[in-house]
Amino acid sequence: MFKYIQKVIIALQVETGWSIFVVYKQTPDGEFVSYSKYGSHTTIFRNTKEIVKKSNGTEIMTYSIAPHL
């Protein structure tokens, strides 16, 4: 049986518009940590849930990656 890796991708509003972030993990207090890469620059948000609430929603996508055989 294969074990798939599942990720959540979310569009978050930033200073320059909207960027795509990967939700990395949930913290013990229920908040979510997400990150976005642009070249060698990495942006990390530790308040993803708060950002989504303030923007009145967003686009949320999921994807699965099959393990390599």
Coordinates of N, CA and C in Angstrom, one line a residue:
M1 N 0.9 -1.2 0.0 CA 0.0 0.0 0.0 C 0.9 1.2 0.0
F2 N 0.6 2.2 -0.8 CA 1.3 3.4 -0.9 C 0.8 4.4 0.1
K3 N 1.8 5.2 0.7 CA 1.4 6.3 1.6 C 1.6 7.6 0.8
Y4 N 0.6 8.3 0.6 CA 0.7 9.6 -0.2 C 1.0 10.7 0.8
I5 N 1.8 11.6 0.3 CA 2.1 12.9 1.0 C 1.0 13.9 0.6
Q6 N 0.3 14.5 1.6 CA -0.7 15.5 1.2 C -0.3 16.8 1.7
K7 N -0.5 17.8 0.9 CA -0.2 19.2 1.2 C -1.4 20.1 0.9
V8 N -1.5 21.2 1.7 CA -2.5 22.2 1.4 C -1.8 23.5 0.9
I9 N -2.3 24.0 -0.2 CA -1.8 25.2 -0.8 C -2.9 26.3 -0.6
I10 N -2.4 27.5 -0.3 CA -3.4 28.6 0.1 C -2.9 29.9 -0.5
A11 N -3.8 30.7 -1.0 CA -3.5 32.0 -1.5 C -3.6 33.0 -0.4
L12 N -2.6 33.8 -0.1 CA -2.7 34.7 1.0 C -2.3 36.1 0.5
Q13 N -3.0 37.1 1.0 CA -2.8 38.5 0.6 C -1.5 39.0 1.3
V14 N -0.6 39.5 0.5 CA 0.6 40.2 1.0 C 0.7 41.6 0.5
E15 N 1.7 42.3 0.8 CA 1.8 43.7 0.4 C 1.7 44.0 -1.1
T16 N 2.2 43.1 -1.9 CA 2.2 43.3 -3.3 C 1.1 42.6 -4.1
G17 N 0.1 42.0 -3.3 CA -1.0 41.3 -4.0 C -1.3 40.0 -3.3
W18 N -1.4 38.9 -4.1 CA -1.6 37.6 -3.6 C -0.4 36.7 -3.9
S19 N -0.1 35.8 -2.9 CA 1.0 34.9 -3.2 C 0.5 33.5 -2.7
I20 N 1.1 32.5 -3.3 CA 0.8 31.1 -3.0 C 1.7 30.6 -1.9
F21 N 1.1 30.0 -0.8 CA 1.8 29.5 0.3 C 1.5 28.0 0.5
V22 N 2.4 27.2 1.0 CA 2.2 25.9 1.4 C 2.0 25.9 3.0
V23 N 0.8 25.3 3.4 CA 0.6 25.2 4.8 C 1.5 24.0 5.4
Y24 N 2.4 24.4 6.3 CA 3.4 23.5 6.8 C 2.9 22.6 8.0
K25 N 2.4 23.3 9.0 CA 1.9 22.6 10.2 C 1.0 23.4 11.0
Q26 N 0.3 22.7 11.9 CA -0.6 23.4 12.9 C 0.2 23.5 14.2
T27 N 0.1 24.6 14.9 CA 0.8 24.8 16.1 C -0.1 24.3 17.3
P28 N 0.4 24.1 18.4 CA -0.4 23.6 19.6 C -1.6 24.5 19.9
D29 N -1.5 25.8 19.6 CA -2.6 26.7 19.9 C -3.6 26.8 18.8
G30 N -3.5 26.0 17.8 CA -4.5 25.9 16.7 C -4.2 26.8 15.5
E31 N -3.1 27.6 15.5 CA -2.8 28.4 14.4 C -2.0 27.6 13.4
F32 N -1.8 28.1 12.2 CA -1.1 27.4 11.1 C 0.1 28.1 10.7
V33 N 1.2 27.4 10.3 CA 2.4 28.0 9.8 C 2.4 27.7 8.3
S34 N 2.7 28.7 7.5 CA 2.8 28.5 6.0 C 4.0 29.2 5.5
Y35 N 4.5 28.7 4.3 CA 5.6 29.4 3.7 C 5.5 29.5 2.2
S36 N 6.2 30.5 1.7 CA 6.2 30.7 0.2 C 7.7 31.0 -0.2
K37 N 8.0 30.5 -1.4 CA 9.4 30.7 -1.9 C 9.3 31.6 -3.1
Y38 N 10.3 32.5 -3.2 CA 10.5 33.3 -4.4 C 12.0 33.4 -4.6
G39 N 12.5 32.6 -5.6 CA 13.9 32.5 -5.8 C 14.6 32.0 -4.5
S40 N 15.5 32.7 -4.0 CA 16.2 32.2 -2.7 C 15.5 32.8 -1.5
H41 N 14.5 33.6 -1.7 CA 13.8 34.2 -0.5 C 12.6 33.3 -0.1
T42 N 12.5 33.1 1.2 CA 11.4 32.3 1.8 C 10.7 33.3 2.8
T43 N 9.4 33.3 2.6 CA 8.5 34.0 3.5 C 7.7 33.0 4.4
I44 N 7.8 33.2 5.7 CA 7.1 32.3 6.6 C 6.1 33.1 7.4
F45 N 4.8 32.6 7.4 CA 3.8 33.2 8.2 C 3.4 32.2 9.3
R46 N 3.4 32.7 10.6 CA 3.0 31.8 11.7 C 1.6 32.1 12.2
N47 N 0.9 33.0 11.4 CA -0.5 33.4 11.8 C -1.4 33.2 10.5
T48 N -1.3 32.1 9.8 CA -2.1 31.9 8.6 C -3.6 32.0 8.8
K49 N -4.1 31.4 9.9 CA -5.5 31.4 10.2 C -6.0 32.8 10.4
E50 N -5.2 33.6 11.1 CA -5.6 35.0 11.3 C -5.6 35.8 10.0
I51 N -4.7 35.6 9.1 CA -4.6 36.3 7.8 C -5.8 35.9 7.0
V52 N -6.2 34.7 7.0 CA -7.4 34.2 6.2 C -8.7 34.9 6.8
K53 N -8.8 34.9 8.1 CA -10.0 35.6 8.7 C -10.1 37.1 8.3
K54 N -8.9 37.8 8.4 CA -8.9 39.2 8.1 C -9.2 39.5 6.6
S55 N -8.9 38.5 5.7 CA -9.1 38.8 4.3 C -10.5 38.2 3.8
N56 N -11.3 37.8 4.8 CA -12.6 37.3 4.5 C -12.6 36.1 3.6
G57 N -11.6 35.2 3.7 CA -11.5 34.0 2.9 C -10.4 34.0 1.9
T58 N -10.2 32.9 1.2 CA -9.2 32.7 0.2 C -9.4 31.5 -0.6
E59 N -8.5 31.2 -1.5 CA -8.5 30.0 -2.3 C -7.7 29.0 -1.6
I60 N -8.2 27.8 -1.4 CA -7.5 26.7 -0.7 C -7.5 25.5 -1.6
M61 N -6.4 24.9 -1.9 CA -6.2 23.7 -2.7 C -5.5 22.6 -2.0
T62 N -5.7 21.4 -2.3 CA -4.9 20.3 -1.7 C -4.3 19.5 -2.9
Y63 N -3.2 18.9 -2.6 CA -2.6 17.9 -3.6 C -2.0 16.8 -2.8
S64 N -1.8 15.7 -3.6 CA -1.2 14.5 -3.0 C 0.0 14.1 -3.9
I65 N 1.1 13.7 -3.3 CA 2.3 13.2 -4.0 C 2.4 11.7 -3.7
A66 N 2.5 11.0 -4.8 CA 2.8 9.5 -4.6 C 4.2 9.3 -4.3
P67 N 4.6 8.4 -3.5 CA 6.0 8.2 -3.2 C 6.7 7.5 -4.4
H68 N 8.0 7.8 -4.5 CA 8.7 7.2 -5.7 C 9.0 5.7 -5.4
L69 N 8.9 5.0 -6.4 CA 9.1 3.5 -6.3 C 10.5 3.2 -6.4

